[in-house]
């Protein structure tokens, strides 16, 4: 009997510990979700500062650039970054970049306290401030395809694809970025954007541009019930 009582007590203790751990895990997850859905004021300021310095560097280099991907969504919806997206996304043109010496490119960005690293596989640059890993920026490189006359992603993983693989290459008409491009407020900065509002997003997000971009855990209870 003593052995049975001891085993029952131990079982109760184990169950209690499991319940406590589960409760703590749930609370931690809820806190994390709430935090991820709202950008802190400090992060917003860092994003504004990062964008300001990147724009200065790109202007110094006389490079064409524009908001794209999720940052363009944020600008159109909120006039700033999406609350859950702590990365800037700009697009640049390969034709102009190839005319710039790599050493000069790095030196100009360094003069604005920026680190820039190229990913040759994906065809994009990653940019961040000195000694700051967050937030970061991605500069995605596009070029005009000589066969389709559409703008397309560069990088060796994209060059192995046929020119008509537009869903993977994010092809879009060059007319959408003809100069002069309109500008829009993004936080405290005025930034160039493609023409025709969301039109380019139909090409950058071909399978989801019409969907609600708000992450499921960031939606209100009413919005979740509609799905």
PDB file of C-alpha atoms in Angstrom:
ATOM      1  CA  UNK A   1       0.000   0.000   0.000  1.00  0.00           C
ATOM      2  CA  UNK A   2       2.839   2.401   0.871  1.00  0.00           C
ATOM      3  CA  UNK A   3       4.377   1.779  -2.539  1.00  0.00           C
ATOM      4  CA  UNK A   4       1.063   2.493  -4.292  1.00  0.00           C
ATOM      5  CA  UNK A   5       0.571   5.728  -2.286  1.00  0.00           C
ATOM      6  CA  UNK A   6       4.104   6.828  -3.098  1.00  0.00           C
ATOM      7  CA  UNK A   7       3.549   6.189  -6.807  1.00  0.00           C
ATOM      8  CA  UNK A   8       0.240   8.086  -6.748  1.00  0.00           C
ATOM      9  CA  UNK A   9       1.870  11.065  -5.020  1.00  0.00           C
ATOM     10  CA  UNK A  10       4.682  11.038  -7.531  1.00  0.00           C
ATOM     11  CA  UNK A  11       2.185  10.865 -10.404  1.00  0.00           C
ATOM     12  CA  UNK A  12       0.261  13.843  -8.991  1.00  0.00           C
ATOM     13  CA  UNK A  13       3.494  15.837  -8.651  1.00  0.00           C
ATOM     14  CA  UNK A  14       4.507  15.015 -12.235  1.00  0.00           C
ATOM     15  CA  UNK A  15       1.074  16.021 -13.578  1.00  0.00           C
ATOM     16  CA  UNK A  16       1.214  19.275 -11.584  1.00  0.00           C
ATOM     17  CA  UNK A  17       4.660  20.106 -12.970  1.00  0.00           C
ATOM     18  CA  UNK A  18       3.470  19.400 -16.530  1.00  0.00           C
ATOM     19  CA  UNK A  19       0.451  21.691 -16.070  1.00  0.00           C
ATOM     20  CA  UNK A  20       2.634  24.495 -14.670  1.00  0.00           C
ATOM     21  CA  UNK A  21       5.157  24.171 -17.506  1.00  0.00           C
ATOM     22  CA  UNK A  22       2.366  24.163 -20.095  1.00  0.00           C
ATOM     23  CA  UNK A  23       0.822  27.280 -18.544  1.00  0.00           C
ATOM     24  CA  UNK A  24       4.167  29.089 -18.511  1.00  0.00           C
ATOM     25  CA  UNK A  25       4.791  28.066 -22.117  1.00  0.00           C
ATOM     26  CA  UNK A  26       1.381  29.420 -23.169  1.00  0.00           C
ATOM     27  CA  UNK A  27       1.950  32.723 -21.375  1.00  0.00           C
ATOM     28  CA  UNK A  28       5.391  33.112 -22.953  1.00  0.00           C
ATOM     29  CA  UNK A  29       3.983  32.395 -26.410  1.00  0.00           C
ATOM     30  CA  UNK A  30       1.176  34.930 -25.961  1.00  0.00           C
ATOM     31  CA  UNK A  31       3.653  37.581 -24.875  1.00  0.00           C
ATOM     32  CA  UNK A  32       5.868  36.785 -27.826  1.00  0.00           C
ATOM     33  CA  UNK A  33       2.975  36.964 -30.277  1.00  0.00           C
ATOM     34  CA  UNK A  34       1.817  40.310 -28.908  1.00  0.00           C
ATOM     35  CA  UNK A  35       5.348  41.670 -29.128  1.00  0.00           C
ATOM     36  CA  UNK A  36       5.854  40.445 -32.696  1.00  0.00           C
ATOM     37  CA  UNK A  37       2.684  42.179 -33.871  1.00  0.00           C
ATOM     38  CA  UNK A  38       3.699  45.636 -32.660  1.00  0.00           C
ATOM     39  CA  UNK A  39       6.944  47.372 -33.575  1.00  0.00           C
ATOM     40  CA  UNK A  40       8.636  49.258 -30.759  1.00  0.00           C
ATOM     41  CA  UNK A  41       9.285  52.990 -31.068  1.00  0.00           C
ATOM     42  CA  UNK A  42      13.016  52.319 -30.802  1.00  0.00           C
ATOM     43  CA  UNK A  43      12.927  49.880 -33.731  1.00  0.00           C
ATOM     44  CA  UNK A  44      10.892  52.345 -35.819  1.00  0.00           C
ATOM     45  CA  UNK A  45      13.497  55.044 -35.202  1.00  0.00           C
ATOM     46  CA  UNK A  46      16.298  52.653 -36.163  1.00  0.00           C
ATOM     47  CA  UNK A  47      14.466  51.723 -39.372  1.00  0.00           C
ATOM     48  CA  UNK A  48      13.984  55.394 -40.258  1.00  0.00           C
ATOM     49  CA  UNK A  49      17.651  56.111 -39.602  1.00  0.00           C
ATOM     50  CA  UNK A  50      18.798  53.075 -41.591  1.00  0.00           C
ATOM     51  CA  UNK A  51      16.640  54.063 -44.568  1.00  0.00           C
ATOM     52  CA  UNK A  52      17.868  57.655 -44.393  1.00  0.00           C
ATOM     53  CA  UNK A  53      21.525  56.577 -44.544  1.00  0.00           C
ATOM     54  CA  UNK A  54      20.884  54.037 -47.321  1.00  0.00           C
ATOM     55  CA  UNK A  55      19.124  56.680 -49.417  1.00  0.00           C
ATOM     56  CA  UNK A  56      22.060  59.055 -48.943  1.00  0.00           C
ATOM     57  CA  UNK A  57      24.481  56.348 -50.097  1.00  0.00           C
ATOM     58  CA  UNK A  58      22.373  55.462 -53.145  1.00  0.00           C
ATOM     59  CA  UNK A  59      21.996  59.136 -54.085  1.00  0.00           C
ATOM     60  CA  UNK A  60      25.774  59.618 -53.749  1.00  0.00           C
ATOM     61  CA  UNK A  61      26.236  56.701 -56.157  1.00  0.00           C
ATOM     62  CA  UNK A  62      23.539  58.081 -58.494  1.00  0.00           C
ATOM     63  CA  UNK A  63      21.672  54.759 -58.406  1.00  0.00           C
ATOM     64  CA  UNK A  64      17.962  54.294 -59.128  1.00  0.00           C
ATOM     65  CA  UNK A  65      16.085  52.646 -56.269  1.00  0.00           C
ATOM     66  CA  UNK A  66      12.521  52.141 -55.078  1.00  0.00           C
ATOM     67  CA  UNK A  67      10.525  50.502 -52.303  1.00  0.00           C
ATOM     68  CA  UNK A  68       9.409  46.964 -53.091  1.00  0.00           C
ATOM     69  CA  UNK A  69       8.065  43.746 -51.595  1.00  0.00           C
ATOM     70  CA  UNK A  70       6.861  44.042 -47.965  1.00  0.00           C
ATOM     71  CA  UNK A  71       8.213  47.568 -47.487  1.00  0.00           C
ATOM     72  CA  UNK A  72       6.053  48.774 -50.369  1.00  0.00           C
ATOM     73  CA  UNK A  73       3.046  47.080 -48.766  1.00  0.00           C
ATOM     74  CA  UNK A  74       3.866  48.892 -45.522  1.00  0.00           C
ATOM     75  CA  UNK A  75       4.190  52.264 -47.241  1.00  0.00           C
ATOM     76  CA  UNK A  76       0.876  51.860 -49.070  1.00  0.00           C
ATOM     77  CA  UNK A  77      -1.041  50.625 -46.018  1.00  0.00           C
ATOM     78  CA  UNK A  78       0.571  52.460 -43.097  1.00  0.00           C
ATOM     79  CA  UNK A  79       3.017  55.028 -44.549  1.00  0.00           C
ATOM     80  CA  UNK A  80       5.723  53.103 -42.670  1.00  0.00           C
ATOM     81  CA  UNK A  81       6.964  49.552 -42.189  1.00  0.00           C
ATOM     82  CA  UNK A  82       4.525  46.729 -41.559  1.00  0.00           C
ATOM     83  CA  UNK A  83       4.325  46.436 -37.739  1.00  0.00           C
ATOM     84  CA  UNK A  84       5.577  42.838 -37.805  1.00  0.00           C
ATOM     85  CA  UNK A  85       8.308  43.349 -40.427  1.00  0.00           C
ATOM     86  CA  UNK A  86      11.612  44.746 -39.142  1.00  0.00           C
ATOM     87  CA  UNK A  87      13.441  44.657 -42.456  1.00  0.00           C
ATOM     88  CA  UNK A  88      13.633  47.271 -45.193  1.00  0.00           C
ATOM     89  CA  UNK A  89      13.208  46.101 -48.775  1.00  0.00           C
ATOM     90  CA  UNK A  90      14.416  48.211 -51.680  1.00  0.00           C
ATOM     91  CA  UNK A  91      15.070  47.287 -55.294  1.00  0.00           C
ATOM     92  CA  UNK A  92      17.939  48.501 -57.490  1.00  0.00           C
ATOM     93  CA  UNK A  93      19.018  48.067 -61.118  1.00  0.00           C
ATOM     94  CA  UNK A  94      21.850  45.814 -62.251  1.00  0.00           C
ATOM     95  CA  UNK A  95      22.680  47.944 -65.303  1.00  0.00           C
ATOM     96  CA  UNK A  96      23.616  50.858 -63.043  1.00  0.00           C
ATOM     97  CA  UNK A  97      25.372  48.723 -60.435  1.00  0.00           C
ATOM     98  CA  UNK A  98      27.706  47.087 -62.958  1.00  0.00           C
ATOM     99  CA  UNK A  99      29.014  50.556 -63.824  1.00  0.00           C
ATOM    100  CA  UNK A 100      30.050  51.157 -60.194  1.00  0.00           C
ATOM    101  CA  UNK A 101      33.378  49.865 -58.913  1.00  0.00           C
ATOM    102  CA  UNK A 102      32.846  47.484 -55.981  1.00  0.00           C
ATOM    103  CA  UNK A 103      35.452  49.296 -53.909  1.00  0.00           C
ATOM    104  CA  UNK A 104      33.702  52.630 -54.439  1.00  0.00           C
ATOM    105  CA  UNK A 105      30.351  51.043 -53.579  1.00  0.00           C
ATOM    106  CA  UNK A 106      31.677  49.711 -50.281  1.00  0.00           C
ATOM    107  CA  UNK A 107      33.479  52.962 -49.487  1.00  0.00           C
ATOM    108  CA  UNK A 108      30.368  55.105 -50.038  1.00  0.00           C
ATOM    109  CA  UNK A 109      28.237  52.858 -47.844  1.00  0.00           C
ATOM    110  CA  UNK A 110      30.972  52.791 -45.199  1.00  0.00           C
ATOM    111  CA  UNK A 111      31.033  56.608 -45.187  1.00  0.00           C
ATOM    112  CA  UNK A 112      27.396  56.425 -44.063  1.00  0.00           C
ATOM    113  CA  UNK A 113      28.223  53.922 -41.292  1.00  0.00           C
ATOM    114  CA  UNK A 114      26.771  51.054 -43.317  1.00  0.00           C
ATOM    115  CA  UNK A 115      27.970  47.526 -44.023  1.00  0.00           C
ATOM    116  CA  UNK A 116      26.915  46.098 -47.404  1.00  0.00           C
ATOM    117  CA  UNK A 117      27.371  42.455 -48.456  1.00  0.00           C
ATOM    118  CA  UNK A 118      26.353  40.926 -51.790  1.00  0.00           C
ATOM    119  CA  UNK A 119      24.693  37.515 -52.090  1.00  0.00           C
ATOM    120  CA  UNK A 120      25.635  36.323 -55.578  1.00  0.00           C
ATOM    121  CA  UNK A 121      23.284  33.338 -55.460  1.00  0.00           C
ATOM    122  CA  UNK A 122      20.134  35.286 -54.650  1.00  0.00           C
ATOM    123  CA  UNK A 123      21.148  38.496 -56.397  1.00  0.00           C
ATOM    124  CA  UNK A 124      20.666  40.878 -53.477  1.00  0.00           C
ATOM    125  CA  UNK A 125      22.625  43.004 -51.019  1.00  0.00           C
ATOM    126  CA  UNK A 126      22.224  42.898 -47.239  1.00  0.00           C
ATOM    127  CA  UNK A 127      22.806  46.208 -45.469  1.00  0.00           C
ATOM    128  CA  UNK A 128      23.016  47.114 -41.800  1.00  0.00           C
ATOM    129  CA  UNK A 129      24.475  49.819 -39.582  1.00  0.00           C
ATOM    130  CA  UNK A 130      27.874  49.308 -37.954  1.00  0.00           C
ATOM    131  CA  UNK A 131      27.538  47.088 -34.855  1.00  0.00           C
ATOM    132  CA  UNK A 132      23.758  46.738 -35.372  1.00  0.00           C
ATOM    133  CA  UNK A 133      22.422  43.423 -36.654  1.00  0.00           C
ATOM    134  CA  UNK A 134      18.803  44.589 -36.415  1.00  0.00           C
ATOM    135  CA  UNK A 135      17.186  46.150 -38.332  1.00  0.00           C
ATOM    136  CA  UNK A 136      18.585  45.171 -41.727  1.00  0.00           C
ATOM    137  CA  UNK A 137      17.814  46.064 -45.320  1.00  0.00           C
ATOM    138  CA  UNK A 138      17.702  43.984 -48.486  1.00  0.00           C
ATOM    139  CA  UNK A 139      18.511  45.586 -51.838  1.00  0.00           C
ATOM    140  CA  UNK A 140      17.165  43.218 -54.492  1.00  0.00           C
ATOM    141  CA  UNK A 141      18.782  43.583 -57.917  1.00  0.00           C
ATOM    142  CA  UNK A 142      16.718  43.560 -61.123  1.00  0.00           C
ATOM    143  CA  UNK A 143      17.668  43.765 -64.801  1.00  0.00           C
ATOM    144  CA  UNK A 144      15.772  43.870 -68.092  1.00  0.00           C
ATOM    145  CA  UNK A 145      15.695  40.529 -69.907  1.00  0.00           C
ATOM    146  CA  UNK A 146      16.778  40.885 -73.538  1.00  0.00           C
ATOM    147  CA  UNK A 147      14.279  38.265 -74.754  1.00  0.00           C
ATOM    148  CA  UNK A 148      11.129  39.112 -72.816  1.00  0.00           C
ATOM    149  CA  UNK A 149      11.920  42.808 -72.210  1.00  0.00           C
ATOM    150  CA  UNK A 150      10.629  42.353 -68.663  1.00  0.00           C
ATOM    151  CA  UNK A 151      12.478  43.250 -65.479  1.00  0.00           C
ATOM    152  CA  UNK A 152      13.696  40.125 -63.669  1.00  0.00           C
ATOM    153  CA  UNK A 153      15.744  39.051 -60.650  1.00  0.00           C
ATOM    154  CA  UNK A 154      19.480  38.438 -61.039  1.00  0.00           C
ATOM    155  CA  UNK A 155      21.708  35.988 -59.150  1.00  0.00           C
ATOM    156  CA  UNK A 156      22.948  32.611 -60.370  1.00  0.00           C
ATOM    157  CA  UNK A 157      19.986  30.656 -58.950  1.00  0.00           C
ATOM    158  CA  UNK A 158      17.753  32.826 -61.153  1.00  0.00           C
ATOM    159  CA  UNK A 159      19.954  32.817 -64.250  1.00  0.00           C
ATOM    160  CA  UNK A 160      19.593  29.041 -64.647  1.00  0.00           C
ATOM    161  CA  UNK A 161      15.822  29.485 -65.071  1.00  0.00           C
ATOM    162  CA  UNK A 162      14.173  30.046 -68.475  1.00  0.00           C
ATOM    163  CA  UNK A 163      13.292  33.709 -69.202  1.00  0.00           C
ATOM    164  CA  UNK A 164       9.564  32.932 -69.003  1.00  0.00           C
ATOM    165  CA  UNK A 165       9.770  31.613 -65.410  1.00  0.00           C
ATOM    166  CA  UNK A 166       8.207  34.831 -64.257  1.00  0.00           C
ATOM    167  CA  UNK A 167       6.715  33.627 -60.982  1.00  0.00           C
ATOM    168  CA  UNK A 168      10.206  32.683 -59.762  1.00  0.00           C
ATOM    169  CA  UNK A 169      11.933  35.678 -61.387  1.00  0.00           C
ATOM    170  CA  UNK A 170       9.356  38.240 -60.212  1.00  0.00           C
ATOM    171  CA  UNK A 171       9.154  39.697 -63.737  1.00  0.00           C
ATOM    172  CA  UNK A 172       7.425  43.039 -64.148  1.00  0.00           C
ATOM    173  CA  UNK A 173       7.059  45.619 -66.957  1.00  0.00           C
ATOM    174  CA  UNK A 174       9.875  48.210 -66.986  1.00  0.00           C
ATOM    175  CA  UNK A 175       7.264  50.933 -67.494  1.00  0.00           C
ATOM    176  CA  UNK A 176       6.369  50.606 -63.804  1.00  0.00           C
ATOM    177  CA  UNK A 177       9.727  52.097 -62.837  1.00  0.00           C
ATOM    178  CA  UNK A 178      10.105  54.677 -65.599  1.00  0.00           C
ATOM    179  CA  UNK A 179      11.502  57.977 -64.389  1.00  0.00           C
ATOM    180  CA  UNK A 180      10.494  60.075 -62.651  1.00  0.00           C
ATOM    181  CA  UNK A 181       8.914  57.700 -60.163  1.00  0.00           C
ATOM    182  CA  UNK A 182       6.408  59.003 -57.614  1.00  0.00           C
ATOM    183  CA  UNK A 183       7.398  59.187 -53.953  1.00  0.00           C
ATOM    184  CA  UNK A 184       5.652  58.174 -50.763  1.00  0.00           C
ATOM    185  CA  UNK A 185       6.267  58.656 -47.049  1.00  0.00           C
ATOM    186  CA  UNK A 186       7.845  55.722 -45.252  1.00  0.00           C
ATOM    187  CA  UNK A 187       8.151  56.697 -41.624  1.00  0.00           C
ATOM    188  CA  UNK A 188      10.056  59.984 -41.635  1.00  0.00           C
ATOM    189  CA  UNK A 189      11.504  59.468 -45.124  1.00  0.00           C
ATOM    190  CA  UNK A 190      10.172  60.239 -48.584  1.00  0.00           C
ATOM    191  CA  UNK A 191      11.037  57.309 -50.874  1.00  0.00           C
ATOM    192  CA  UNK A 192      10.574  56.542 -54.597  1.00  0.00           C
ATOM    193  CA  UNK A 193       7.964  53.886 -55.410  1.00  0.00           C
ATOM    194  CA  UNK A 194       6.898  52.197 -58.670  1.00  0.00           C
ATOM    195  CA  UNK A 195       4.045  53.663 -60.680  1.00  0.00           C
ATOM    196  CA  UNK A 196       0.399  52.574 -60.412  1.00  0.00           C
ATOM    197  CA  UNK A 197       0.289  51.917 -56.673  1.00  0.00           C
ATOM    198  CA  UNK A 198       0.015  48.166 -55.985  1.00  0.00           C
ATOM    199  CA  UNK A 199       0.433  47.093 -59.625  1.00  0.00           C
ATOM    200  CA  UNK A 200       4.023  45.891 -59.173  1.00  0.00           C
ATOM    201  CA  UNK A 201       2.996  43.824 -56.138  1.00  0.00           C
ATOM    202  CA  UNK A 202       0.905  41.656 -58.470  1.00  0.00           C
ATOM    203  CA  UNK A 203       4.215  40.604 -60.039  1.00  0.00           C
ATOM    204  CA  UNK A 204       6.312  40.415 -56.869  1.00  0.00           C
ATOM    205  CA  UNK A 205       3.661  38.341 -55.061  1.00  0.00           C
ATOM    206  CA  UNK A 206       1.918  36.606 -58.002  1.00  0.00           C
ATOM    207  CA  UNK A 207       0.191  33.975 -55.878  1.00  0.00           C
ATOM    208  CA  UNK A 208      -0.856  36.044 -52.886  1.00  0.00           C
ATOM    209  CA  UNK A 209      -1.009  39.778 -53.676  1.00  0.00           C
ATOM    210  CA  UNK A 210      -4.799  39.860 -53.139  1.00  0.00           C
ATOM    211  CA  UNK A 211      -4.677  38.154 -49.727  1.00  0.00           C
ATOM    212  CA  UNK A 212      -4.624  39.786 -46.289  1.00  0.00           C
ATOM    213  CA  UNK A 213      -0.938  40.196 -45.471  1.00  0.00           C
ATOM    214  CA  UNK A 214      -1.520  40.399 -41.704  1.00  0.00           C
ATOM    215  CA  UNK A 215      -0.060  37.295 -39.976  1.00  0.00           C
ATOM    216  CA  UNK A 216      -2.813  35.103 -38.541  1.00  0.00           C
ATOM    217  CA  UNK A 217      -1.715  35.579 -34.920  1.00  0.00           C
ATOM    218  CA  UNK A 218      -1.792  39.375 -35.384  1.00  0.00           C
ATOM    219  CA  UNK A 219      -5.412  39.478 -36.542  1.00  0.00           C
ATOM    220  CA  UNK A 220      -8.346  40.326 -34.300  1.00  0.00           C
ATOM    221  CA  UNK A 221     -10.640  37.538 -33.126  1.00  0.00           C
ATOM    222  CA  UNK A 222     -13.295  38.756 -35.590  1.00  0.00           C
ATOM    223  CA  UNK A 223     -10.864  38.595 -38.507  1.00  0.00           C
ATOM    224  CA  UNK A 224      -9.834  35.070 -37.513  1.00  0.00           C
ATOM    225  CA  UNK A 225     -13.446  33.889 -37.495  1.00  0.00           C
ATOM    226  CA  UNK A 226     -13.975  35.139 -41.053  1.00  0.00           C
ATOM    227  CA  UNK A 227     -11.246  32.847 -42.384  1.00  0.00           C
TER     228      UNK A 227
END
